[in-house]
Short mmCIF file of the C-alpha atoms (twelve columns), coordinates in Angstrom:
data_MODEL
# 
_entry.id   MODEL 
# 
loop_
_atom_site.group_PDB 
_atom_site.id 
_atom_site.type_symbol 
_atom_site.label_atom_id 
_atom_site.label_alt_id 
_atom_site.label_comp_id 
_atom_site.label_asym_id 
_atom_site.label_seq_id 
_atom_site.Cartn_x 
_atom_site.Cartn_y 
_atom_site.Cartn_z 
_atom_site.pdbx_PDB_model_num 
ATOM 1   C CA . MET A 1   0.317   -0.238  -0.184 1 
ATOM 2   C CA . THR A 2   1.005   3.423   -0.753 1 
ATOM 3   C CA . GLY A 3   1.147   6.343   2.520  1 
ATOM 4   C CA . ARG A 4   2.240   6.574   5.574  1 
ATOM 5   C CA . ARG A 5   3.246   3.629   7.664  1 
ATOM 6   C CA . PHE A 6   3.055   3.555   11.491 1 
ATOM 7   C CA . TYR A 7   6.014   0.676   12.999 1 
ATOM 8   C CA . LEU A 8   3.973   -0.495  16.566 1 
ATOM 9   C CA . ASP A 9   6.879   -3.546  16.472 1 
ATOM 10  C CA . TRP A 10  9.629   -2.348  18.712 1 
ATOM 11  C CA . ASN A 11  10.201  -5.740  20.321 1 
ATOM 12  C CA . ALA A 12  11.151  -7.246  17.302 1 
ATOM 13  C CA . SER A 13  13.525  -4.087  16.602 1 
ATOM 14  C CA . ALA A 14  14.165  -1.001  17.354 1 
ATOM 15  C CA . PRO A 15  13.946  1.646   14.613 1 
ATOM 16  C CA . LEU A 16  17.885  2.558   14.506 1 
ATOM 17  C CA . LEU A 17  18.537  5.928   16.488 1 
ATOM 18  C CA . PRO A 18  20.522  8.541   14.585 1 
ATOM 19  C CA . GLU A 19  23.221  8.703   16.919 1 
ATOM 20  C CA . ALA A 20  23.996  5.000   16.936 1 
ATOM 21  C CA . ARG A 21  24.076  6.145   13.176 1 
ATOM 22  C CA . ALA A 22  26.039  9.113   13.440 1 
ATOM 23  C CA . ALA A 23  28.007  6.742   15.818 1 
ATOM 24  C CA . MET A 24  28.494  3.741   13.120 1 
ATOM 25  C CA . VAL A 25  29.366  6.221   10.118 1 
ATOM 26  C CA . ALA A 26  32.050  8.024   11.571 1 
ATOM 27  C CA . ALA A 27  33.685  4.287   12.976 1 
ATOM 28  C CA . LEU A 28  33.373  3.375   9.282  1 
ATOM 29  C CA . ASP A 29  36.017  6.102   8.467  1 
ATOM 30  C CA . LEU A 30  38.427  3.924   10.312 1 
ATOM 31  C CA . THR A 31  40.693  1.110   8.279  1 
ATOM 32  C CA . ALA A 32  42.736  -0.069  11.393 1 
ATOM 33  C CA . ASN A 33  42.471  -3.446  13.181 1 
ATOM 34  C CA . PRO A 34  41.859  -2.817  16.871 1 
ATOM 35  C CA . SER A 35  44.545  -5.627  17.462 1 
ATOM 36  C CA . SER A 36  46.488  -3.792  15.992 1 
ATOM 37  C CA . VAL A 37  49.217  -1.485  18.532 1 
ATOM 38  C CA . HIS A 38  49.668  1.686   15.882 1 
ATOM 39  C CA . ALA A 39  47.668  4.402   16.305 1 
ATOM 40  C CA . GLU A 40  45.461  3.399   13.687 1 
ATOM 41  C CA . GLY A 41  44.536  0.546   15.725 1 
ATOM 42  C CA . ARG A 42  44.240  2.015   19.280 1 
ATOM 43  C CA . GLN A 43  41.653  4.462   17.425 1 
ATOM 44  C CA . ALA A 44  39.837  2.055   16.247 1 
ATOM 45  C CA . LYS A 45  40.526  -0.475  19.746 1 
ATOM 46  C CA . ARG A 46  39.248  2.696   21.592 1 
ATOM 47  C CA . LEU A 47  35.770  2.936   20.401 1 
ATOM 48  C CA . VAL A 48  35.784  -0.593  21.058 1 
ATOM 49  C CA . GLU A 49  36.769  -0.384  24.841 1 
ATOM 50  C CA . GLU A 50  34.087  2.911   25.046 1 
ATOM 51  C CA . ALA A 51  31.818  0.911   24.012 1 
ATOM 52  C CA . ARG A 52  32.521  -1.560  26.396 1 
ATOM 53  C CA . ARG A 53  32.363  1.014   28.788 1 
ATOM 54  C CA . ASP A 54  28.944  3.016   27.795 1 
ATOM 55  C CA . VAL A 55  27.214  -0.750  27.757 1 
ATOM 56  C CA . ALA A 56  28.494  -1.967  31.045 1 
ATOM 57  C CA . ALA A 57  26.710  1.409   32.514 1 
ATOM 58  C CA . LEU A 58  23.827  0.348   31.505 1 
ATOM 59  C CA . CYS A 59  23.682  -2.458  33.331 1 
ATOM 60  C CA . ASN A 60  26.069  -1.113  36.302 1 
ATOM 61  C CA . ALA A 61  28.424  -3.637  35.598 1 
ATOM 62  C CA . LYS A 62  32.258  -3.334  35.615 1 
ATOM 63  C CA . PRO A 63  33.940  -3.112  31.529 1 
ATOM 64  C CA . ASP A 64  36.262  -5.651  32.196 1 
ATOM 65  C CA . HIS A 65  32.549  -7.461  32.377 1 
ATOM 66  C CA . VAL A 66  31.705  -6.631  29.214 1 
ATOM 67  C CA . VAL A 67  32.181  -9.511  26.468 1 
ATOM 68  C CA . PHE A 68  30.988  -8.237  23.074 1 
ATOM 69  C CA . THR A 69  28.960  -10.668 20.655 1 
ATOM 70  C CA . SER A 70  27.765  -10.907 16.839 1 
ATOM 71  C CA . GLY A 71  23.954  -10.474 18.916 1 
ATOM 72  C CA . ALA A 72  22.095  -12.386 21.464 1 
ATOM 73  C CA . SER A 73  22.164  -15.670 19.507 1 
ATOM 74  C CA . GLU A 74  25.649  -16.255 20.368 1 
ATOM 75  C CA . ALA A 75  25.682  -14.401 24.016 1 
ATOM 76  C CA . VAL A 76  23.032  -17.599 24.209 1 
ATOM 77  C CA . ALA A 77  25.463  -20.186 22.802 1 
ATOM 78  C CA . LEU A 78  28.469  -18.489 24.668 1 
ATOM 79  C CA . ALA A 79  26.529  -18.839 28.193 1 
ATOM 80  C CA . LEU A 80  24.485  -21.916 27.673 1 
ATOM 81  C CA . THR A 81  27.308  -24.762 28.317 1 
ATOM 82  C CA . PRO A 82  27.850  -27.495 30.707 1 
ATOM 83  C CA . ASP A 83  32.281  -26.199 30.648 1 
ATOM 84  C CA . TRP A 84  32.714  -22.985 32.685 1 
ATOM 85  C CA . ARG A 85  36.193  -22.284 34.402 1 
ATOM 86  C CA . MET A 86  36.658  -21.033 37.847 1 
ATOM 87  C CA . GLY A 87  39.500  -18.885 37.149 1 
ATOM 88  C CA . ARG A 88  42.051  -21.668 36.200 1 
ATOM 89  C CA . SER A 89  40.206  -24.036 37.533 1 
ATOM 90  C CA . PRO A 90  36.959  -26.293 35.216 1 
ATOM 91  C CA . LEU A 91  33.818  -26.229 36.704 1 
ATOM 92  C CA . THR A 92  31.159  -28.507 35.555 1 
ATOM 93  C CA . TYR A 93  26.788  -27.375 35.243 1 
ATOM 94  C CA . SER A 94  25.139  -30.226 34.530 1 
ATOM 95  C CA . ARG A 95  21.742  -29.493 33.764 1 
ATOM 96  C CA . LEU A 96  20.004  -26.016 32.494 1 
ATOM 97  C CA . TYR A 97  17.032  -25.008 34.001 1 
ATOM 98  C CA . THR A 98  14.445  -22.907 32.433 1 
ATOM 99  C CA . SER A 99  10.481  -21.689 31.979 1 
ATOM 100 C CA . THR A 100 8.525   -22.758 29.318 1 
ATOM 101 C CA . THR A 101 7.362   -19.177 27.935 1 
ATOM 102 C CA . ASP A 102 11.199  -18.270 27.756 1 
ATOM 103 C CA . HIS A 103 12.635  -17.769 24.516 1 
ATOM 104 C CA . SER A 104 13.115  -20.513 21.724 1 
ATOM 105 C CA . ILE A 105 16.829  -20.206 21.625 1 
ATOM 106 C CA . VAL A 106 17.591  -20.859 25.317 1 
ATOM 107 C CA . VAL A 107 14.826  -23.539 25.434 1 
ATOM 108 C CA . GLY A 108 16.672  -25.129 23.033 1 
ATOM 109 C CA . GLY A 109 19.416  -25.615 25.568 1 
ATOM 110 C CA . GLY A 110 22.710  -23.313 23.460 1 
ATOM 111 C CA . ARG A 111 25.733  -26.139 23.986 1 
ATOM 112 C CA . PHE A 112 23.607  -28.533 26.620 1 
ATOM 113 C CA . ALA A 113 21.884  -31.993 25.139 1 
ATOM 114 C CA . LYS A 114 18.717  -31.672 24.650 1 
ATOM 115 C CA . ASP A 115 17.924  -34.397 27.305 1 
ATOM 116 C CA . ASP A 116 19.632  -32.068 29.901 1 
ATOM 117 C CA . VAL A 117 17.393  -29.012 29.844 1 
ATOM 118 C CA . CYS A 118 14.609  -28.770 31.986 1 
ATOM 119 C CA . GLU A 119 12.104  -26.422 31.142 1 
ATOM 120 C CA . LEU A 120 9.786   -25.363 34.172 1 
ATOM 121 C CA . PRO A 121 6.460   -24.158 34.290 1 
ATOM 122 C CA . VAL A 122 4.965   -20.580 34.894 1 
ATOM 123 C CA . ASP A 123 1.289   -19.668 35.992 1 
ATOM 124 C CA . GLY A 124 -1.517  -17.963 33.802 1 
ATOM 125 C CA . ASP A 125 0.014   -14.850 33.736 1 
ATOM 126 C CA . GLY A 126 3.392   -16.244 33.399 1 
ATOM 127 C CA . VAL A 127 5.721   -16.184 35.670 1 
ATOM 128 C CA . LEU A 128 8.142   -18.821 36.771 1 
ATOM 129 C CA . GLU A 129 6.404   -20.499 39.463 1 
ATOM 130 C CA . LEU A 130 8.981   -20.342 42.054 1 
ATOM 131 C CA . ASP A 131 8.117   -23.635 44.274 1 
ATOM 132 C CA . ALA A 132 8.822   -25.553 40.749 1 
ATOM 133 C CA . LEU A 133 12.211  -23.752 40.472 1 
ATOM 134 C CA . LYS A 134 13.057  -24.632 44.267 1 
ATOM 135 C CA . LYS A 135 12.045  -28.385 44.093 1 
ATOM 136 C CA . ALA A 136 14.132  -28.599 40.620 1 
ATOM 137 C CA . LEU A 137 16.934  -27.684 42.435 1 
ATOM 138 C CA . GLU A 138 16.938  -29.582 45.296 1 
ATOM 139 C CA . ALA A 139 16.338  -32.924 43.598 1 
ATOM 140 C CA . HIS A 140 19.564  -31.588 41.318 1 
ATOM 141 C CA . ASP A 141 21.789  -34.547 41.952 1 
ATOM 142 C CA . ARG A 142 25.112  -32.294 42.322 1 
ATOM 143 C CA . SER A 143 27.891  -35.386 42.309 1 
ATOM 144 C CA . GLU A 144 26.813  -34.578 38.404 1 
ATOM 145 C CA . GLY A 145 27.930  -31.304 38.610 1 
ATOM 146 C CA . LEU A 146 26.050  -27.704 39.265 1 
ATOM 147 C CA . PRO A 147 22.863  -26.414 38.309 1 
ATOM 148 C CA . LEU A 148 22.591  -23.461 35.487 1 
ATOM 149 C CA . VAL A 149 19.352  -21.494 35.467 1 
ATOM 150 C CA . ALA A 150 18.798  -19.295 32.453 1 
ATOM 151 C CA . VAL A 151 15.200  -17.116 32.374 1 
ATOM 152 C CA . HIS A 152 14.446  -13.803 30.894 1 
ATOM 153 C CA . LEU A 153 13.483  -11.162 32.313 1 
ATOM 154 C CA . ALA A 154 10.796  -9.761  30.260 1 
ATOM 155 C CA . ASN A 155 8.930   -12.343 27.909 1 
ATOM 156 C CA . ASN A 156 9.539   -10.920 24.262 1 
ATOM 157 C CA . GLU A 157 5.240   -11.682 23.216 1 
ATOM 158 C CA . THR A 158 3.622   -10.881 27.355 1 
ATOM 159 C CA . GLY A 159 6.526   -8.226  28.953 1 
ATOM 160 C CA . VAL A 160 5.652   -10.047 31.695 1 
ATOM 161 C CA . ILE A 161 8.976   -9.650  34.026 1 
ATOM 162 C CA . GLN A 162 9.724   -12.101 36.057 1 
ATOM 163 C CA . PRO A 163 10.858  -11.838 40.406 1 
ATOM 164 C CA . ALA A 164 15.129  -12.087 39.332 1 
ATOM 165 C CA . ALA A 165 16.113  -11.412 42.194 1 
ATOM 166 C CA . GLU A 166 13.394  -14.258 44.078 1 
ATOM 167 C CA . ILE A 167 14.767  -15.906 41.325 1 
ATOM 168 C CA . ALA A 168 18.523  -15.703 41.934 1 
ATOM 169 C CA . ALA A 169 18.270  -16.313 45.745 1 
ATOM 170 C CA . ILE A 170 16.836  -20.052 45.224 1 
ATOM 171 C CA . VAL A 171 19.801  -20.219 42.436 1 
ATOM 172 C CA . HIS A 172 22.578  -19.280 44.475 1 
ATOM 173 C CA . GLU A 173 20.991  -21.544 47.512 1 
ATOM 174 C CA . ALA A 174 21.195  -24.075 45.399 1 
ATOM 175 C CA . GLY A 175 25.397  -23.330 44.098 1 
ATOM 176 C CA . GLY A 176 23.599  -22.338 40.771 1 
ATOM 177 C CA . VAL A 177 24.447  -19.867 38.435 1 
ATOM 178 C CA . LEU A 178 21.505  -17.057 36.847 1 
ATOM 179 C CA . VAL A 179 21.919  -16.403 33.282 1 
ATOM 180 C CA . LEU A 180 18.933  -13.625 32.578 1 
ATOM 181 C CA . ASP A 181 18.270  -13.133 29.260 1 
ATOM 182 C CA . ALA A 182 17.708  -9.067  29.381 1 
ATOM 183 C CA . VAL A 183 16.841  -8.674  25.549 1 
ATOM 184 C CA . GLN A 184 13.766  -6.875  26.180 1 
ATOM 185 C CA . ALA A 185 14.253  -4.923  28.957 1 
ATOM 186 C CA . GLY A 186 17.249  -2.570  28.178 1 
ATOM 187 C CA . GLY A 187 15.935  1.228   28.199 1 
ATOM 188 C CA . ARG A 188 12.460  -0.305  29.851 1 
ATOM 189 C CA . VAL A 189 13.521  -1.905  33.591 1 
ATOM 190 C CA . SER A 190 16.514  -1.404  35.251 1 
ATOM 191 C CA . LEU A 191 19.346  -3.394  34.471 1 
ATOM 192 C CA . ASP A 192 21.429  -3.306  37.418 1 
ATOM 193 C CA . ILE A 193 22.736  -6.336  37.446 1 
ATOM 194 C CA . ALA A 194 23.758  -6.537  41.368 1 
ATOM 195 C CA . ALA A 195 20.102  -4.915  42.217 1 
ATOM 196 C CA . LEU A 196 19.075  -7.927  40.266 1 
ATOM 197 C CA . CYS A 197 21.061  -10.256 41.388 1 
ATOM 198 C CA . ALA A 198 21.898  -12.046 38.067 1 
ATOM 199 C CA . ASP A 199 25.389  -13.590 37.783 1 
ATOM 200 C CA . PHE A 200 24.949  -12.649 33.224 1 
ATOM 201 C CA . LEU A 201 22.853  -10.896 31.536 1 
ATOM 202 C CA . ILE A 202 22.480  -11.086 27.802 1 
ATOM 203 C CA . LEU A 203 21.794  -7.976  25.324 1 
ATOM 204 C CA . ALA A 204 21.134  -6.940  21.878 1 
ATOM 205 C CA . ALA A 205 21.831  -3.882  20.341 1 
ATOM 206 C CA . HIS A 206 19.052  -3.669  18.021 1 
ATOM 207 C CA . LYS A 207 16.753  -3.566  20.582 1 
ATOM 208 C CA . ILE A 208 17.483  -0.643  22.128 1 
ATOM 209 C CA . GLY A 209 18.134  1.727   18.654 1 
ATOM 210 C CA . GLY A 210 21.394  -0.043  17.952 1 
ATOM 211 C CA . PRO A 211 22.572  -2.156  14.517 1 
ATOM 212 C CA . LYS A 212 22.314  -5.481  14.294 1 
ATOM 213 C CA . GLY A 213 24.229  -8.410  14.673 1 
ATOM 214 C CA . ALA A 214 26.100  -6.484  18.175 1 
ATOM 215 C CA . GLY A 215 25.430  -8.061  21.299 1 
ATOM 216 C CA . ALA A 216 26.699  -8.681  24.493 1 
ATOM 217 C CA . LEU A 217 27.466  -11.291 27.698 1 
ATOM 218 C CA . VAL A 218 27.277  -8.874  30.460 1 
ATOM 219 C CA . GLY A 219 28.928  -10.188 33.837 1 
ATOM 220 C CA . ASN A 220 28.786  -9.520  37.529 1 
ATOM 221 C CA . SER A 221 32.091  -10.763 37.990 1 
ATOM 222 C CA . ASP A 222 35.411  -12.371 36.023 1 
ATOM 223 C CA . VAL A 223 36.121  -15.034 37.340 1 
ATOM 224 C CA . LEU A 224 33.274  -17.961 36.235 1 
ATOM 225 C CA . MET A 225 32.932  -18.061 33.240 1 
ATOM 226 C CA . PRO A 226 31.937  -19.877 30.190 1 
ATOM 227 C CA . ALA A 227 34.077  -21.720 28.122 1 
ATOM 228 C CA . PRO A 228 34.339  -19.869 24.244 1 
ATOM 229 C CA . ILE A 229 33.172  -21.053 21.488 1 
ATOM 230 C CA . ALA A 230 35.712  -19.156 18.770 1 
ATOM 231 C CA . THR A 231 39.216  -19.334 19.957 1 
ATOM 232 C CA . GLY A 232 42.366  -18.475 17.933 1 
ATOM 233 C CA . GLY A 233 42.513  -14.893 19.187 1 
ATOM 234 C CA . GLY A 234 42.680  -13.394 22.067 1 
ATOM 235 C CA . GLN A 235 40.042  -10.571 21.598 1 
ATOM 236 C CA . GLU A 236 37.698  -10.199 24.358 1 
ATOM 237 C CA . ARG A 237 40.163  -11.245 26.985 1 
ATOM 238 C CA . GLY A 238 40.333  -14.971 25.139 1 
ATOM 239 C CA . HIS A 239 36.397  -14.987 25.625 1 
ATOM 240 C CA . ARG A 240 35.125  -14.548 21.876 1 
ATOM 241 C CA . ALA A 241 37.804  -14.796 18.766 1 
ATOM 242 C CA . GLY A 242 37.878  -12.823 16.467 1 
ATOM 243 C CA . THR A 243 38.418  -9.181  14.458 1 
ATOM 244 C CA . GLU A 244 35.588  -6.822  16.954 1 
ATOM 245 C CA . ASN A 245 33.148  -5.454  14.223 1 
ATOM 246 C CA . TYR A 246 34.060  -1.789  16.275 1 
ATOM 247 C CA . ALA A 247 31.730  0.329   13.819 1 
ATOM 248 C CA . ALA A 248 28.671  -2.007  14.823 1 
ATOM 249 C CA . LEU A 249 30.300  -1.601  18.500 1 
ATOM 250 C CA . ALA A 250 29.949  2.116   18.266 1 
ATOM 251 C CA . GLY A 251 26.082  1.870   17.296 1 
ATOM 252 C CA . PHE A 252 25.208  -0.251  20.791 1 
ATOM 253 C CA . GLY A 253 27.428  2.025   23.217 1 
ATOM 254 C CA . ALA A 254 25.409  4.991   21.632 1 
ATOM 255 C CA . ALA A 255 22.313  3.084   22.121 1 
ATOM 256 C CA . ALA A 256 23.420  2.190   25.498 1 
ATOM 257 C CA . ARG A 257 23.895  5.940   26.257 1 
ATOM 258 C CA . ASN A 258 20.408  6.530   25.086 1 
ATOM 259 C CA . ALA A 259 18.774  3.336   26.826 1 
ATOM 260 C CA . LEU A 260 20.345  4.617   30.303 1 
ATOM 261 C CA . ALA A 261 18.793  8.259   29.595 1 
ATOM 262 C CA . VAL A 262 15.222  7.586   28.410 1 
ATOM 263 C CA . PHE A 263 14.552  4.637   31.473 1 
ATOM 264 C CA . ALA A 264 13.954  7.485   33.515 1 
ATOM 265 C CA . GLU A 265 10.820  8.131   31.600 1 
ATOM 266 C CA . ALA A 266 9.353   4.716   32.002 1 
ATOM 267 C CA . ASP A 267 6.281   6.348   32.850 1 
ATOM 268 C CA . VAL A 268 6.051   8.266   29.699 1 
ATOM 269 C CA . LEU A 269 5.749   4.549   28.007 1 
ATOM 270 C CA . ARG A 270 3.344   2.983   30.352 1 
ATOM 271 C CA . GLU A 271 0.855   5.827   29.604 1 
ATOM 272 C CA . LYS A 272 1.178   5.272   25.984 1 
ATOM 273 C CA . ARG A 273 0.636   1.800   26.861 1 
ATOM 274 C CA . GLY A 274 -2.006  2.350   28.824 1 
ATOM 275 C CA . HIS A 275 -3.896  4.812   25.637 1 
ATOM 276 C CA . ILE A 276 -3.429  1.564   23.254 1 
ATOM 277 C CA . GLU A 277 -5.234  -1.063  26.164 1 
ATOM 278 C CA . ALA A 278 -7.868  1.880   26.586 1 
ATOM 279 C CA . ALA A 279 -8.446  1.897   22.603 1 
ATOM 280 C CA . ILE A 280 -8.295  -1.841  22.670 1 
ATOM 281 C CA . ARG A 281 -11.145 -2.185  25.585 1 
ATOM 282 C CA . ALA A 282 -13.271 0.380   24.008 1 
ATOM 283 C CA . ARG A 283 -13.164 -1.052  20.829 1 
ATOM 284 C CA . VAL A 284 -13.429 -4.896  21.647 1 
ATOM 285 C CA . PRO A 285 -14.595 -5.393  24.857 1 
ATOM 286 C CA . GLU A 286 -14.231 -8.565  24.446 1 
ATOM 287 C CA . ALA A 287 -10.702 -8.154  24.178 1 
ATOM 288 C CA . VAL A 288 -7.806  -10.305 26.395 1 
ATOM 289 C CA . ILE A 289 -4.589  -8.618  27.655 1 
ATOM 290 C CA . PHE A 290 -2.045  -11.626 28.342 1 
ATOM 291 C CA . GLY A 291 -0.291  -11.099 31.155 1 
ATOM 292 C CA . GLU A 292 -2.168  -8.048  32.895 1 
ATOM 293 C CA . LYS A 293 -2.190  -9.769  36.254 1 
ATOM 294 C CA . ALA A 294 1.523   -9.216  36.325 1 
ATOM 295 C CA . GLU A 295 4.166   -6.740  36.396 1 
ATOM 296 C CA . ARG A 296 4.744   -5.917  32.465 1 
ATOM 297 C CA . LEU A 297 7.142   -4.439  30.358 1 
ATOM 298 C CA . PRO A 298 5.738   -0.443  29.900 1 
ATOM 299 C CA . ASN A 299 5.920   -0.544  26.064 1 
ATOM 300 C CA . THR A 300 4.361   -4.128  25.350 1 
ATOM 301 C CA . VAL A 301 0.977   -5.245  24.695 1 
ATOM 302 C CA . PHE A 302 0.052   -8.544  23.782 1 
ATOM 303 C CA . PHE A 303 -3.893  -9.401  23.257 1 
ATOM 304 C CA . GLY A 304 -6.118  -11.492 22.122 1 
ATOM 305 C CA . ILE A 305 -9.415  -11.143 20.158 1 
ATOM 306 C CA . PRO A 306 -11.865 -14.322 21.089 1 
ATOM 307 C CA . GLY A 307 -12.458 -16.167 17.770 1 
ATOM 308 C CA . VAL A 308 -10.335 -13.883 15.014 1 
ATOM 309 C CA . LYS A 309 -6.546  -15.868 14.473 1 
ATOM 310 C CA . ALA A 310 -3.651  -13.406 15.114 1 
ATOM 311 C CA . GLU A 311 -2.394  -14.074 11.698 1 
ATOM 312 C CA . THR A 312 -5.456  -13.211 10.380 1 
ATOM 313 C CA . ALA A 313 -5.459  -9.229  12.233 1 
ATOM 314 C CA . GLN A 314 -1.554  -9.396  11.592 1 
ATOM 315 C CA . ILE A 315 -2.886  -8.879  7.820  1 
ATOM 316 C CA . ALA A 316 -5.494  -6.478  8.322  1 
ATOM 317 C CA . PHE A 317 -2.927  -4.314  10.639 1 
ATOM 318 C CA . ASP A 318 0.153   -4.052  7.695  1 
ATOM 319 C CA . LEU A 319 -2.582  -3.644  4.999  1 
ATOM 320 C CA . ALA A 320 -3.609  -0.734  7.132  1 
ATOM 321 C CA . GLY A 321 -0.275  0.968   7.602  1 
ATOM 322 C CA . ILE A 322 0.556   -0.689  10.971 1 
ATOM 323 C CA . ALA A 323 2.859   -3.135  12.185 1 
ATOM 324 C CA . VAL A 324 3.104   -5.279  14.338 1 
ATOM 325 C CA . SER A 325 3.548   -8.816  15.290 1 
ATOM 326 C CA . SER A 326 2.279   -12.140 16.863 1 
ATOM 327 C CA . GLY A 327 4.516   -12.838 19.115 1 
ATOM 328 C CA . SER A 328 8.169   -13.165 18.495 1 
ATOM 329 C CA . ALA A 329 10.127  -12.530 15.468 1 
ATOM 330 C CA . CYS A 330 12.993  -15.395 15.687 1 
ATOM 331 C CA . SER A 331 10.640  -18.320 14.539 1 
ATOM 332 C CA . SER A 332 11.491  -17.996 10.185 1 
ATOM 333 C CA . GLY A 333 8.423   -15.518 9.750  1 
ATOM 334 C CA . LYS A 334 5.930   -17.930 11.206 1 
ATOM 335 C CA . VAL A 335 2.917   -16.962 12.497 1 
ATOM 336 C CA . GLY A 336 0.030   -18.604 14.390 1 
ATOM 337 C CA . ALA A 337 -0.526  -20.040 17.847 1 
ATOM 338 C CA . SER A 338 1.517   -18.753 20.711 1 
ATOM 339 C CA . ARG A 339 4.010   -21.212 23.102 1 
ATOM 340 C CA . VAL A 340 4.003   -18.855 25.092 1 
ATOM 341 C CA . LEU A 341 0.283   -18.617 25.604 1 
ATOM 342 C CA . LYS A 342 0.316   -22.367 25.231 1 
ATOM 343 C CA . ALA A 343 2.796   -22.948 28.459 1 
ATOM 344 C CA . MET A 344 0.143   -20.008 30.319 1 
ATOM 345 C CA . GLY A 345 -2.781  -22.857 29.946 1 
ATOM 346 C CA . LEU A 346 -4.021  -20.895 27.242 1 
ATOM 347 C CA . GLY A 347 -4.935  -23.761 25.170 1 
ATOM 348 C CA . GLU A 348 -3.213  -24.249 21.331 1 
ATOM 349 C CA . ASP A 349 -5.770  -22.267 19.516 1 
ATOM 350 C CA . VAL A 350 -5.319  -19.052 21.614 1 
ATOM 351 C CA . SER A 351 -3.172  -16.496 20.023 1 
ATOM 352 C CA . GLY A 352 -2.012  -12.564 20.097 1 
ATOM 353 C CA . ILE A 353 -1.471  -10.187 18.645 1 
ATOM 354 C CA . ARG A 354 1.792   -7.760  20.041 1 
ATOM 355 C CA . VAL A 355 1.878   -3.588  19.901 1 
ATOM 356 C CA . SER A 356 4.969   -2.905  21.342 1 
ATOM 357 C CA . ILE A 357 5.939   0.851   21.068 1 
ATOM 358 C CA . GLY A 358 9.134   3.244   21.834 1 
ATOM 359 C CA . HIS A 359 9.574   6.652   23.393 1 
ATOM 360 C CA . SER A 360 9.412   8.489   19.971 1 
ATOM 361 C CA . THR A 361 5.675   6.708   19.234 1 
ATOM 362 C CA . GLY A 362 3.800   9.207   19.145 1 
ATOM 363 C CA . GLU A 363 -0.357  9.725   19.563 1 
ATOM 364 C CA . ASP A 364 -0.672  9.778   16.022 1 
ATOM 365 C CA . GLU A 365 0.213   6.481   15.512 1 
ATOM 366 C CA . ILE A 366 -2.122  4.916   18.215 1 
ATOM 367 C CA . ALA A 367 -4.494  7.088   17.282 1 
ATOM 368 C CA . ALA A 368 -3.902  4.935   13.420 1 
ATOM 369 C CA . PHE A 369 -3.750  1.849   15.387 1 
ATOM 370 C CA . ALA A 370 -7.037  2.241   17.136 1 
ATOM 371 C CA . GLU A 371 -8.947  3.335   14.049 1 
ATOM 372 C CA . ALA A 372 -7.302  0.234   12.579 1 
ATOM 373 C CA . LEU A 373 -8.581  -1.376  14.643 1 
ATOM 374 C CA . ASP A 374 -11.855 0.002   14.828 1 
ATOM 375 C CA . ARG A 375 -12.290 -0.328  10.792 1 
ATOM 376 C CA . PHE A 376 -11.083 -4.454  10.961 1 
ATOM 377 C CA . MET A 377 -13.884 -5.095  13.773 1 
ATOM 378 C CA . SER A 378 -16.571 -3.253  11.657 1 
ATOM 379 C CA . ARG A 379 -16.115 -5.494  8.882  1 
ATOM 380 C CA . ARG A 380 -16.021 -8.292  10.766 1 
ATOM 381 C CA . GLN A 381 -18.877 -7.495  12.291 1 
ATOM 382 C CA . ALA A 382 -20.370 -6.845  8.660  1 
ATOM 383 C CA . ALA A 383 -19.380 -10.263 7.536  1 
ATOM 384 C CA . ALA A 384 -21.681 -12.286 9.928  1 
# 
């Protein structure tokens, strides 16, 4: 179609920030390898280390505890492994515990064998059942190795936020390590790694307005570290070999600075979310907003309309110039029933539409969404 389009799918990927674009363009004028010792190499290396400081600041972590990767997927693969080192001593984590609503790449287990991955249940709002976690870790056989727990801080579909500190207390009491998938949380909730009591956080640049193809594994310390995937070079202090993509990392750093600044305005996002939910309820009283009884990201609304398939509504919105999604964007373009909603006990036939916004989302975009929803429901009622 022609005419203006409205982008309401920030959880899939946030628009590239002007500051990130400018930082990347400036970095592309450099030609040196960051590992080179001459002046040009040191200049490129400085960009990498400035980005490392910016990402660390977003998480209240130390720069030396940030390992850059090609994205969150690689950071997950790096962290989810049975093989770790405590200083120079090898350490084994024999089993991975995650939740049924976690991102598919986390549920996939990374470098763990499939039989060594345990999915734990969530309640009807998508919050991890802490008793189930505690029982599973109490039953864990530590003679074979320690437990590793990896869960999302905020769900990518519903926006539901997990009680990270409570989860961490249970994990640490069992001698385990907690990896938080914080991909959706940057700029929306606090990522203070100490306050969250997490051992590691996973980030993706493009979710906070940086470029695609850059991510990070951020640790609470650098004493305990997973075995690397890519070896051979000394980059990233030996944790991830390969010449750094310093242009992407410069954009990542700029986006991290912005995310830290806009978090203070989370109430603005929450107010906009309220306008979206009010528009849905006014036009579709029977609509269900999934996870609404739990704490959620201030930018995310995941709703379902009884009798309406998510893909049908998504196509209608797209034709009306509105970009929304029917859940995760990491399923090879598939639409249909939500694995997350099924795990929440809502059945295989239940699906939803995700509306996710950012600080630059205007009231005109929300109004356009409301108008498109109104037209969609009017056509359905006329056809009934």
